[in-house]
Amino acid sequence: MTDNTNNKAEDTKSLNFIEHIIEEDIREGKHEGRIHTRFPPEPNGYLHIGHAKAFCLDFGLAEQYGGKCNLRFDDTNPAREDVEYVDAIKEDIQWLGFEWEDREYYASDYFGELYHYAEKLIRKEKAYVCHLSAKEISDNRGTPTEPGKDSPYRNRSVEENLELFAKMKAGDFQDDTCTLRAKVDMTSPNMHMRDPILYRIRHIAHHRTGNEWCIYPMYDWAHGQSDSIEGITHSLCTLEFEVHRPLYEWFIAELGIFPSRQIEFARLNLSYTIMSKRKLLQLVENGQVSGWDDPRMPTLSGLRRRGYTSDSIKNFVNTIGIAKRNNVIDVALLEFAVREDLNKKAPRVMAVLDPIKLIIDNYPDDLVEELETINNPEDESMGVRTMPFCKEIYIERNDFMEDPPKKFFRLAPGREVRLKSAYFVTAQSFEKDENGNITVVHCTYDPDTKSGSATVTRKVKGTLHWVSAKHALDAEVRQYDRLFMDSDPDGHKDKDFMEFLNPDSLTIIKGCKMEPSLSSARYPDHFQFQRLGYFNCDKDSTETNPVFNRTVPLRDTWKQKK
RNA sequence: UGUCCGAUGGUGUAAUUGGCAACACAUCUGGUUUUGGUCCAGAAGAGUCCAGGUUCGAGCCCUGGUCGGACAACCA
């Protein structure tokens, strides 16, 4: 949260609905005022900005109310999960500055305890071993508007169930031959209460428990009980689990265990992007992006590589709020968040992406001046540096126009502009190649207009960035645009999200000219390329081929008017 | 024909729990500026999905609608 919103939040005591619940719980002395949350990712993919919303809430609330937040991997499905993801998930959470100390847990840590809970349910005649096939179970479950039918195995004896369940665990049965089901109510209007499956048989090695188990708990059975075992007071999850809550509470009541409370909030949706892990995986596997950390991905690793700062993401997440209604956040808000943060932090440098040579005819041939320039006008403590200046420099191709419109403030024949931190120059002539493209612009400079000298009082409308031709560093720049051309690529019943992929989401520009100080840039150093945008050094960058990503362009009111 | 949830400017969230609907982004003016950035000043934009009811008073409470979302994996 920024200082600003924080102050406002405290002044007006503007709370989201979960904070209201928590404060009321504290007021009433529930759980002795203890607040304990958890973030429960499944290690089957990388975390994205939507997960950031969730874990900033989980960890943030714990921080805010002097409680704790556990990191718990929900690893109950060995077929889809992998340690690669565990490490990536931890790195992303730490990147945003959250700490779980020694509370790194795994649902698989509780397999033993869960097994005993299941036996307890069997003894209470609240669970049974069912030999129906997946198809039969599905057929018997009914539909949302029609009740289901009882399984023929529903009423066997406690002893028989206990024995069969032990055999399931012992590996006496093949995959998919039977399940352990809770005995709730096949006629419930809530589908999740129609004798949900607790365990299925899978003879697969688990990334943590190896071959110790061949029965694996389902989400509803593992998740809630894990919350309870850890003494979680407020278990926050997204809206789609709302219909699971009655079951969550049924287990607590039947087992008589610690009553964690599940609270649901609306997940984050961002315009022009998709947030489904499955679909993001599809982009990775089809090679539409270079990996989970492709700078166009909404993953935290992608945003990090793109040049987003962790502060900007936290600020963003705290700005969007928490509620229960479905929402779509404008990506412009995310972009605002990085600009706001980088404006304060990023040193200003000069880089010319589409160079055209500017020759200062009246400047001494061999003279090189070291001109001083400020690193960040927003933060004087960032100091100054010098840039070499000489007779031939590069400017941006679109900063010169042969025949400009009246509101064009840049260079044109006979027009004078300022070269940032250097001199005023006036364009005199230009050269074209056989195709009519301008190749060189000739100008003259006024020695009395040197930056910092107060000798000239006349004003110029435009200021251009530039790089000394002789000293320029050649570099590659990767410009990114939105990955999808539709504001809601995932929201069309008749069309696949892949149809909306933007073919121009990545533009690689080689031969960009940069000021020499950039040779020391290393991943993930952030910069503002003056007049262009915020950029960061990419991890592909090398000594011989420096690479920069455009994080986000500067706000451009000129372009909008054109 | 079911159950659950939701509905406040273009977008997102607030509203001291029943007291003149506020903040941010986006948009548009004007000013400052050695970045057409930043910053500063200002404008426009909702009367809270609809219809009733309770009340001195309703975005908040009640009733009935409408619209939107979730739920029928041995996924989470």
XYZ file of C-alpha atoms (C1' of nucleotides) in Angstrom:
638
model
C 0.000 0.000 0.000
C 1.330 3.421 -0.813
C 1.732 5.929 1.984
C -1.036 7.873 0.424
C -3.710 5.228 0.388
C -2.502 3.917 3.700
C -3.074 7.266 5.360
C -6.444 7.619 3.750
C -7.369 4.122 4.778
C -6.520 4.917 8.358
C -8.124 8.332 8.365
C -11.444 7.147 7.064
C -11.119 3.589 8.273
C -12.149 2.329 4.908
C -12.065 -1.436 5.127
C -12.807 -4.228 2.708
C -15.385 -6.824 3.687
C -12.788 -9.291 4.946
C -11.210 -6.687 7.199
C -14.668 -5.958 8.565
C -15.086 -9.636 9.418
C -11.649 -9.861 11.012
C -12.106 -6.752 13.104
C -15.414 -8.012 14.331
C -13.846 -11.361 15.211
C -11.113 -9.575 17.143
C -13.675 -7.427 18.919
C -15.581 -10.521 19.965
C -12.419 -12.274 21.093
C -12.832 -15.161 18.661
C -9.806 -17.499 18.846
C -8.441 -15.141 21.514
C -8.070 -12.524 18.803
C -5.562 -14.675 16.923
C -5.308 -14.164 13.150
C -3.771 -16.949 11.116
C -4.069 -17.206 7.328
C -2.433 -19.322 4.672
C -1.552 -19.196 1.000
C -2.182 -22.623 -0.585
C -0.777 -22.815 -4.133
C -0.825 -26.045 -6.076
C 2.696 -26.633 -7.437
C 1.519 -27.252 -10.976
C 2.410 -23.946 -12.631
C 3.891 -20.531 -12.085
C 2.242 -17.826 -10.039
C 0.565 -14.971 -11.902
C -0.608 -11.497 -10.964
C -3.936 -12.969 -9.838
C -2.126 -15.127 -7.313
C -0.314 -11.998 -6.168
C -3.687 -10.497 -5.314
C -4.434 -13.588 -3.236
C -1.161 -13.886 -1.358
C -0.792 -10.153 -0.772
C -4.166 -10.474 0.928
C -3.210 -13.581 2.928
C 0.185 -12.317 4.047
C -0.921 -8.700 4.200
C -3.826 -9.340 6.554
C -1.606 -11.394 8.854
C 0.913 -8.546 8.939
C -1.773 -5.947 9.453
C -3.362 -7.715 12.422
C -0.225 -9.078 14.046
C -0.909 -12.635 12.946
C 0.809 -15.260 10.870
C 0.478 -16.609 7.372
C 1.573 -20.094 6.346
C 2.808 -21.121 2.959
C 1.196 -24.447 2.188
C 1.624 -26.344 -1.018
C -1.561 -28.110 -1.960
C 0.170 -31.147 -3.390
C -2.506 -33.815 -3.461
C -2.336 -34.665 -7.137
C 1.081 -36.155 -8.011
C 0.062 -36.586 -11.648
C 0.221 -32.859 -12.259
C 2.638 -31.494 -9.705
C 6.360 -30.954 -9.751
C 9.176 -29.586 -7.541
C 10.216 -27.182 -10.290
C 7.080 -25.254 -9.495
C 7.645 -25.301 -5.745
C 10.906 -23.387 -6.112
C 9.500 -20.894 -8.598
C 6.510 -20.210 -6.347
C 8.716 -19.546 -3.335
C 10.909 -17.187 -5.314
C 7.911 -15.171 -6.476
C 6.441 -14.787 -3.007
C 9.783 -13.731 -1.601
C 10.206 -11.271 -4.420
C 7.173 -9.424 -3.128
C 8.795 -9.372 0.283
C 6.697 -11.843 2.218
C 8.072 -14.198 4.862
C 6.682 -17.500 6.055
C 9.643 -18.189 8.355
C 9.610 -21.885 9.280
C 5.992 -22.318 8.262
C 6.501 -23.968 4.903
C 3.971 -26.761 4.852
C 2.664 -29.323 2.420
C -0.749 -30.941 2.358
C 1.232 -34.148 1.888
C 2.657 -33.639 5.392
C -0.832 -34.468 6.627
C -1.536 -37.619 4.624
C -1.198 -39.729 7.767
C -3.467 -37.550 9.839
C -5.965 -37.297 7.021
C -6.056 -41.091 6.861
C -6.991 -41.267 10.534
C -9.660 -38.640 10.052
C -11.091 -40.802 7.282
C -11.199 -43.813 9.574
C -13.001 -41.686 12.109
C -15.599 -40.787 9.533
C -16.025 -44.445 8.620
C -16.587 -45.343 12.254
C -19.230 -42.675 12.466
C -20.833 -44.266 9.404
C -20.159 -41.088 7.502
C -17.897 -42.576 4.853
C -17.786 -45.715 2.755
C -15.739 -47.513 0.153
C -17.485 -47.366 -3.214
C -16.749 -49.619 -6.174
C -18.686 -47.625 -8.728
C -16.694 -46.528 -11.778
C -16.113 -42.870 -12.528
C -18.832 -43.059 -15.155
C -21.292 -44.681 -12.795
C -20.584 -42.195 -10.060
C -21.141 -39.398 -12.497
C -24.387 -40.959 -13.742
C -25.655 -41.432 -10.210
C -24.803 -37.917 -9.162
C -27.789 -36.382 -10.937
C -27.746 -32.808 -12.161
C -28.102 -29.466 -10.418
C -31.850 -29.742 -10.859
C -32.281 -33.483 -10.345
C -31.312 -35.427 -7.223
C -28.718 -38.187 -7.419
C -29.099 -41.849 -6.522
C -27.477 -43.677 -3.630
C -24.542 -45.912 -4.383
C -25.278 -49.640 -3.818
C -22.191 -49.689 -1.590
C -23.437 -46.885 0.589
C -24.597 -48.967 3.524
C -21.953 -51.505 4.198
C -20.799 -52.151 7.704
C -18.194 -50.139 9.516
C -15.976 -53.209 9.762
C -16.157 -53.950 6.081
C -15.415 -50.326 5.192
C -12.477 -50.204 7.560
C -11.048 -53.363 6.075
C -11.564 -52.257 2.482
C -10.086 -48.831 3.188
C -7.017 -50.460 4.719
C -6.658 -52.547 1.589
C -6.916 -49.453 -0.564
C -4.061 -47.941 1.368
C -2.075 -51.176 1.259
C -2.167 -51.177 -2.522
C -4.406 -54.218 -2.870
C -6.525 -52.478 -5.497
C -5.750 -51.192 -8.926
C -6.091 -47.556 -9.916
C -9.659 -46.365 -10.285
C -11.256 -49.527 -8.952
C -12.735 -47.915 -5.890
C -12.919 -44.708 -3.877
C -13.659 -43.638 -0.364
C -16.718 -41.411 -0.296
C -18.285 -39.278 2.378
C -21.853 -40.230 3.198
C -23.691 -36.943 3.064
C -26.828 -36.596 0.953
C -27.319 -37.682 -2.642
C -30.413 -35.509 -2.922
C -28.757 -32.289 -1.768
C -29.348 -29.328 -4.090
C -25.630 -28.673 -3.671
C -23.747 -31.042 -5.965
C -20.736 -31.032 -3.679
C -22.728 -32.622 -0.895
C -23.727 -35.658 -3.013
C -21.339 -38.138 -1.394
C -18.116 -36.462 -2.503
C -15.043 -38.573 -3.148
C -12.429 -38.369 -0.411
C -9.756 -40.672 -1.788
C -8.877 -42.114 -5.160
C -6.288 -44.783 -5.926
C -3.218 -43.701 -7.892
C -0.124 -45.846 -8.027
C 2.084 -42.858 -8.833
C 5.130 -41.578 -7.003
C 4.591 -38.287 -5.226
C 7.292 -35.606 -5.356
C 7.566 -35.602 -1.576
C 6.134 -38.846 -0.215
C 7.529 -41.053 -2.960
C 5.776 -44.411 -3.052
C 4.538 -44.311 0.516
C 0.971 -43.714 -0.587
C -1.157 -45.021 -3.404
C -4.331 -43.326 -2.220
C -4.452 -39.563 -2.574
C -6.967 -37.193 -0.982
C -9.171 -34.939 -3.069
C -9.155 -31.164 -2.682
C -12.189 -30.849 -0.412
C -10.913 -33.497 1.925
C -7.311 -32.295 2.077
C -7.723 -28.562 2.023
C -10.136 -27.887 4.828
C -8.557 -30.417 7.151
C -5.113 -28.929 6.497
C -6.505 -25.532 7.474
C -7.839 -27.030 10.640
C -4.623 -28.865 11.508
C -2.672 -25.637 11.119
C -5.183 -23.681 13.197
C -5.992 -21.349 10.346
C -8.576 -18.819 11.533
C -9.452 -17.229 8.213
C -9.125 -19.332 5.088
C -9.405 -17.039 2.089
C -10.119 -18.360 -1.365
C -11.767 -17.335 -4.598
C -15.465 -17.282 -5.420
C -15.677 -20.608 -7.216
C -15.197 -22.352 -3.870
C -18.271 -20.737 -2.409
C -20.381 -23.827 -3.133
C -17.763 -25.967 -1.399
C -18.194 -24.152 1.895
C -21.091 -26.292 3.202
C -18.901 -29.356 2.748
C -15.932 -27.599 4.363
C -18.137 -26.956 7.378
C -19.677 -30.428 7.351
C -16.240 -32.021 7.749
C -15.391 -29.724 10.639
C -18.646 -30.567 12.383
C -18.426 -34.330 11.834
C -14.801 -34.503 12.862
C -15.153 -32.014 15.716
C -11.932 -30.304 14.736
C -10.688 -26.711 14.846
C -13.251 -24.543 13.042
C -11.390 -22.580 10.387
C -13.618 -20.157 8.510
C -13.600 -20.064 4.724
C -14.202 -16.661 3.133
C -14.424 -16.154 -0.611
C -13.476 -13.121 -2.688
C -13.491 -12.367 -6.411
C -10.406 -13.304 -8.381
C -8.511 -10.746 -10.423
C -9.245 -10.412 -14.116
C -7.093 -8.136 -16.252
C -8.226 -6.749 -19.581
C -6.379 -8.071 -22.633
C -4.945 -11.000 -20.730
C -5.799 -14.501 -19.602
C -5.315 -15.745 -16.090
C -5.954 -19.456 -16.358
C -2.905 -21.528 -15.408
C -3.959 -24.210 -17.850
C -4.106 -21.755 -20.724
C -0.863 -20.066 -19.786
C 0.730 -23.512 -19.833
C -0.701 -23.984 -23.304
C 1.046 -20.813 -24.507
C 4.302 -22.099 -23.064
C 3.953 -25.574 -24.522
C 2.906 -24.361 -27.975
C 5.861 -22.005 -28.076
C 3.728 -18.872 -28.456
C 5.892 -17.422 -25.718
C 9.452 -18.237 -24.752
C 8.518 -19.678 -21.362
C 6.696 -18.968 -18.108
C 8.905 -15.910 -17.683
C 8.336 -14.479 -21.140
C 7.966 -10.715 -20.558
C 4.533 -10.793 -22.171
C 3.164 -13.280 -19.646
C 1.043 -12.117 -16.701
C 3.135 -14.391 -14.486
C 5.140 -12.805 -11.717
C 8.331 -14.134 -13.279
C 7.274 -12.628 -16.617
C 6.441 -9.259 -15.109
C 9.710 -9.272 -13.181
C 11.673 -9.943 -16.322
C 9.650 -7.311 -18.169
C 10.886 -4.747 -15.665
C 7.988 -4.481 -13.256
C 9.154 -3.793 -9.722
C 7.755 -5.700 -6.777
C 6.641 -2.414 -5.223
C 4.641 -1.558 -8.309
C 2.857 -4.890 -8.149
C 2.086 -4.518 -4.484
C 0.785 -1.009 -5.044
C -1.351 -2.255 -7.879
C -2.798 -5.073 -5.844
C -3.594 -2.738 -2.974
C -5.298 -0.316 -5.319
C -7.713 -2.755 -6.898
C -9.392 -3.702 -3.620
C -11.142 -6.833 -2.449
C -14.805 -7.605 -3.031
C -17.164 -10.357 -4.090
C -18.384 -9.077 -7.418
C -16.777 -10.172 -10.652
C -14.433 -7.569 -12.025
C -12.144 -6.755 -14.924
C -9.308 -4.403 -14.133
C -8.015 -2.180 -16.912
C -4.354 -3.044 -17.691
C -3.823 0.721 -17.779
C -3.964 0.617 -13.993
C -1.099 -1.888 -13.847
C 0.884 0.295 -16.230
C 0.164 3.332 -14.098
C 1.556 1.459 -11.109
C 4.923 0.767 -12.750
C 5.260 4.253 -14.131
C 4.504 5.738 -10.752
C 7.163 3.603 -9.077
C 9.821 3.834 -11.778
C 9.377 7.590 -12.106
C 10.810 7.878 -8.612
C 13.450 5.170 -8.920
C 14.713 4.815 -12.478
C 17.783 6.777 -13.575
C 17.278 8.764 -16.772
C 19.494 7.830 -19.676
C 19.544 8.539 -23.395
C 18.959 5.895 -26.017
C 18.003 6.251 -29.664
C 15.921 3.367 -30.942
C 15.553 4.359 -34.589
C 18.701 6.408 -35.262
C 19.311 8.996 -37.917
C 22.596 10.901 -38.052
C 22.707 14.564 -37.191
C 25.864 16.416 -38.264
C 26.629 19.732 -36.618
C 28.425 21.488 -39.441
C 29.867 24.335 -37.389
C 31.096 22.145 -34.510
C 34.880 21.505 -34.379
C 35.791 18.226 -36.092
C 37.734 16.546 -33.332
C 36.324 18.155 -30.244
C 34.706 15.929 -27.617
C 32.972 17.618 -24.707
C 31.920 15.783 -21.559
C 28.557 17.292 -20.728
C 27.070 16.941 -17.296
C 23.503 15.713 -16.904
C 21.254 14.897 -13.994
C 20.390 11.272 -13.251
C 16.880 11.806 -11.968
C 15.015 15.096 -11.702
C 12.646 13.440 -9.228
C 15.474 12.543 -6.865
C 18.506 14.787 -6.619
C 20.333 12.315 -4.406
C 20.820 10.163 -7.494
C 23.436 12.646 -8.637
C 24.860 13.514 -12.021
C 26.987 11.943 -14.742
C 28.619 13.101 -17.964
C 27.937 12.219 -21.569
C 30.326 12.657 -24.485
C 29.219 15.126 -27.148
C 30.784 15.729 -30.554
C 30.177 16.749 -34.147
C 28.170 13.686 -35.201
C 25.337 12.423 -33.082
C 22.259 10.229 -33.466
C 18.741 11.444 -32.948
C 15.419 9.652 -33.284
C 14.232 9.388 -36.874
C 10.777 10.646 -35.987
C 12.244 13.712 -34.283
C 12.914 15.235 -37.705
C 10.322 16.082 -40.319
C 10.932 17.479 -43.743
C 7.504 19.086 -43.867
C 6.083 19.269 -40.338
C 2.595 20.215 -39.157
C 2.323 23.387 -37.087
C 2.116 21.662 -33.687
C 5.289 19.646 -34.301
C 7.790 20.889 -31.718
C 10.779 18.930 -32.942
C 13.419 19.391 -35.626
C 12.611 20.554 -39.164
C 14.398 22.671 -41.760
C 15.028 26.100 -40.249
C 13.626 25.112 -36.832
C 15.613 25.283 -33.634
C 15.429 22.746 -30.795
C 17.373 21.955 -27.672
C 19.544 18.872 -27.445
C 18.979 17.718 -23.903
C 21.856 18.752 -21.623
C 23.773 20.147 -24.637
C 23.145 22.971 -27.130
C 20.440 24.522 -29.269
C 20.684 23.359 -32.872
C 18.949 24.555 -36.055
C 18.372 22.183 -38.957
C 19.835 23.467 -42.201
C 19.591 20.668 -44.759
C 19.269 16.944 -45.171
C 20.295 14.099 -47.475
C 18.141 11.349 -48.943
C 18.955 7.978 -50.423
C 17.616 6.706 -53.762
C 14.415 5.528 -52.030
C 13.707 8.962 -50.683
C 14.579 8.078 -47.102
C 16.348 10.735 -45.144
C 19.844 9.542 -44.232
C 21.546 12.543 -42.681
C 20.404 15.857 -41.257
C 22.770 18.817 -41.198
C 22.451 21.530 -38.594
C 24.340 24.325 -36.906
C 24.664 24.882 -33.186
C 24.803 28.035 -31.127
C 27.821 27.872 -28.758
C 26.125 30.369 -26.426
C 23.307 27.983 -25.629
C 25.302 25.369 -23.761
C 23.250 23.628 -21.119
C 23.456 25.289 -17.744
C 24.674 28.620 -19.078
C 22.076 31.283 -18.541
C 23.317 33.454 -21.361
C 20.420 32.839 -23.761
C 16.916 33.882 -22.940
C 15.164 32.713 -26.065
C 12.986 29.638 -25.773
C 12.594 26.576 -27.916
C 9.532 24.362 -27.960
C 11.263 21.034 -28.235
C 14.007 19.126 -26.481
C 15.521 16.063 -28.131
C 17.475 13.160 -26.722
C 20.632 12.156 -28.551
C 23.696 9.935 -28.416
C 27.218 10.701 -29.641
C 27.800 8.667 -32.796
C 31.427 7.976 -32.043
C 30.763 6.790 -28.484
C 27.422 5.051 -28.916
C 26.832 1.552 -27.592
C 24.986 -0.723 -29.995
C 22.159 -2.623 -28.351
C 19.038 -4.672 -28.948
C 15.676 -3.469 -27.717
C 12.614 -5.663 -27.314
C 9.362 -3.790 -27.502
C 6.295 -5.506 -26.139
C 2.685 -4.957 -26.854
C -0.342 -6.720 -25.364
C -0.346 -10.468 -25.996
C -4.017 -10.466 -26.987
C -5.923 -8.102 -29.210
C -9.277 -8.694 -27.539
C -10.006 -7.090 -24.183
C -11.484 -10.372 -22.958
C -9.750 -13.145 -24.927
C -11.171 -15.817 -22.656
C -14.717 -14.527 -22.704
C -16.019 -15.846 -26.005
C -17.991 -19.076 -26.068
C -17.628 -19.495 -29.798
C -13.971 -18.514 -30.119
C -10.789 -19.881 -28.664
C -8.525 -17.437 -26.852
C -5.689 -18.414 -29.208
C -7.504 -16.655 -32.049
C -6.852 -13.329 -30.402
C -3.078 -13.620 -30.103
C -1.434 -10.385 -31.196
C 1.089 -11.183 -33.956
C 2.941 -7.965 -33.113
C 3.256 -8.513 -29.385
C 7.037 -8.596 -29.691
C 9.157 -6.290 -31.872
C 12.912 -6.765 -31.781
C 14.905 -3.703 -32.743
C 18.598 -4.140 -33.417
C 21.221 -1.481 -33.849
C 19.817 0.885 -31.253
C 22.281 3.557 -30.125
C 22.790 4.077 -26.436
C 24.866 6.321 -24.268
C 28.106 4.587 -23.224
C 27.251 4.446 -19.502
C 24.749 1.697 -20.327
C 27.573 -0.758 -20.967
C 27.606 -1.482 -17.244
C 23.881 -2.292 -17.089
C 23.015 -5.729 -15.713
C 19.751 -7.642 -15.327
C 17.370 -6.416 -13.984
C 18.554 -2.761 -13.870
C 15.753 -0.305 -14.560
C 16.070 2.893 -16.584
C 14.016 5.588 -18.097
C 15.099 6.057 -21.695
C 14.292 9.717 -21.866
C 11.211 10.653 -23.854
C 10.590 6.981 -24.671
C 9.668 4.930 -21.665
C 10.892 2.669 -18.907
C 13.229 -0.125 -19.898
C 15.231 -2.754 -18.083
C 18.247 -4.824 -18.915
C 17.128 -8.313 -19.923
C 18.678 -11.476 -18.612
C 19.695 -12.394 -22.181
C 21.954 -9.342 -22.208
C 25.676 -9.959 -22.822
C 28.787 -7.844 -23.100
C 28.677 -8.041 -26.903
C 24.916 -7.897 -27.285
C 23.242 -5.736 -24.667
C 19.483 -6.347 -24.553
C 16.810 -4.108 -23.071
C 13.098 -4.720 -22.581
C 10.577 -1.953 -22.848
C 8.660 -2.278 -19.619
C 6.131 0.398 -20.514
C 6.211 3.511 -22.708
C 5.956 6.959 -21.180
C 2.535 8.535 -21.134
C 2.273 10.256 -24.491
C -0.289 13.031 -24.835
C 1.258 14.130 -28.136
C 0.687 10.784 -29.794
C -2.906 10.771 -28.575
C -3.623 14.107 -30.217
C -2.158 13.186 -33.563
C -37.367 -26.513 -12.858
C -32.394 -26.406 -8.321
C -28.681 -24.282 -4.812
C -25.314 -20.427 -3.722
C -23.324 -15.508 -4.767
C -23.380 -10.675 -6.756
C -25.321 -5.676 -8.806
C -22.638 1.995 -6.809
C -19.614 7.225 -12.775
C -16.179 4.243 -18.641
C -13.146 0.747 -15.024
C -12.179 -0.701 -9.967
C -13.140 0.121 -4.917
C -15.304 3.276 -0.565
C -19.298 5.378 2.158
C -17.689 6.175 10.216
C -22.916 0.152 9.839
C -29.700 4.243 8.416
C -27.577 10.787 7.818
C -25.789 15.597 1.597
C -22.415 9.135 -2.654
C -15.991 9.591 -1.928
C -11.076 7.924 -3.791
C -7.918 5.936 -7.706
C -7.311 4.896 -12.894
C -9.074 6.498 -17.642
C -10.984 11.168 -20.231
C -10.846 16.608 -21.061
C -8.994 21.942 -19.839
C -5.162 25.284 -18.219
C -0.228 26.193 -15.850
C 4.987 24.828 -14.824
C 8.982 22.185 -17.103
C 16.082 21.390 -20.506
C 11.636 14.555 -21.101
C 4.986 16.351 -25.628
C 7.336 12.608 -18.892
C 6.749 14.272 -13.812
C 4.313 17.991 -10.979
C 0.283 21.682 -9.995
C -4.753 23.604 -10.682
C -9.422 22.562 -12.563
C -13.643 20.130 -15.429
C -16.888 16.542 -16.898
C -18.988 11.994 -15.597
C -23.205 7.842 -11.164
C -28.032 9.596 -7.738
C -26.457 3.536 -6.284
C -30.411 -2.691 -11.580
C -36.147 -2.305 -11.253
C -40.844 -2.086 -8.311
C -42.918 -1.843 -3.714
C -42.345 -1.541 1.795
C -40.261 0.094 6.841
C -38.344 5.005 8.500
C -38.139 11.936 9.877
C -34.423 9.872 6.603
C -32.498 3.921 2.560
C -26.724 2.677 -1.635
C -27.102 0.243 3.256
C -32.974 -3.020 6.341
C -37.574 -6.103 4.300
C -40.518 -8.317 0.040
C -40.903 -9.449 -5.099
C -38.655 -9.165 -9.764
C -34.600 -8.394 -13.597
C -29.771 -9.181 -15.076
C -24.865 -11.419 -14.343
C -21.661 -15.267 -12.235
C -20.492 -20.091 -9.880
C -21.821 -25.397 -9.197
C -23.015 -31.832 -12.340
C -13.365 -33.837 -12.796
C -11.530 -40.272 -9.228
C -8.607 -31.394 -10.881
C -7.504 -27.529 -7.491
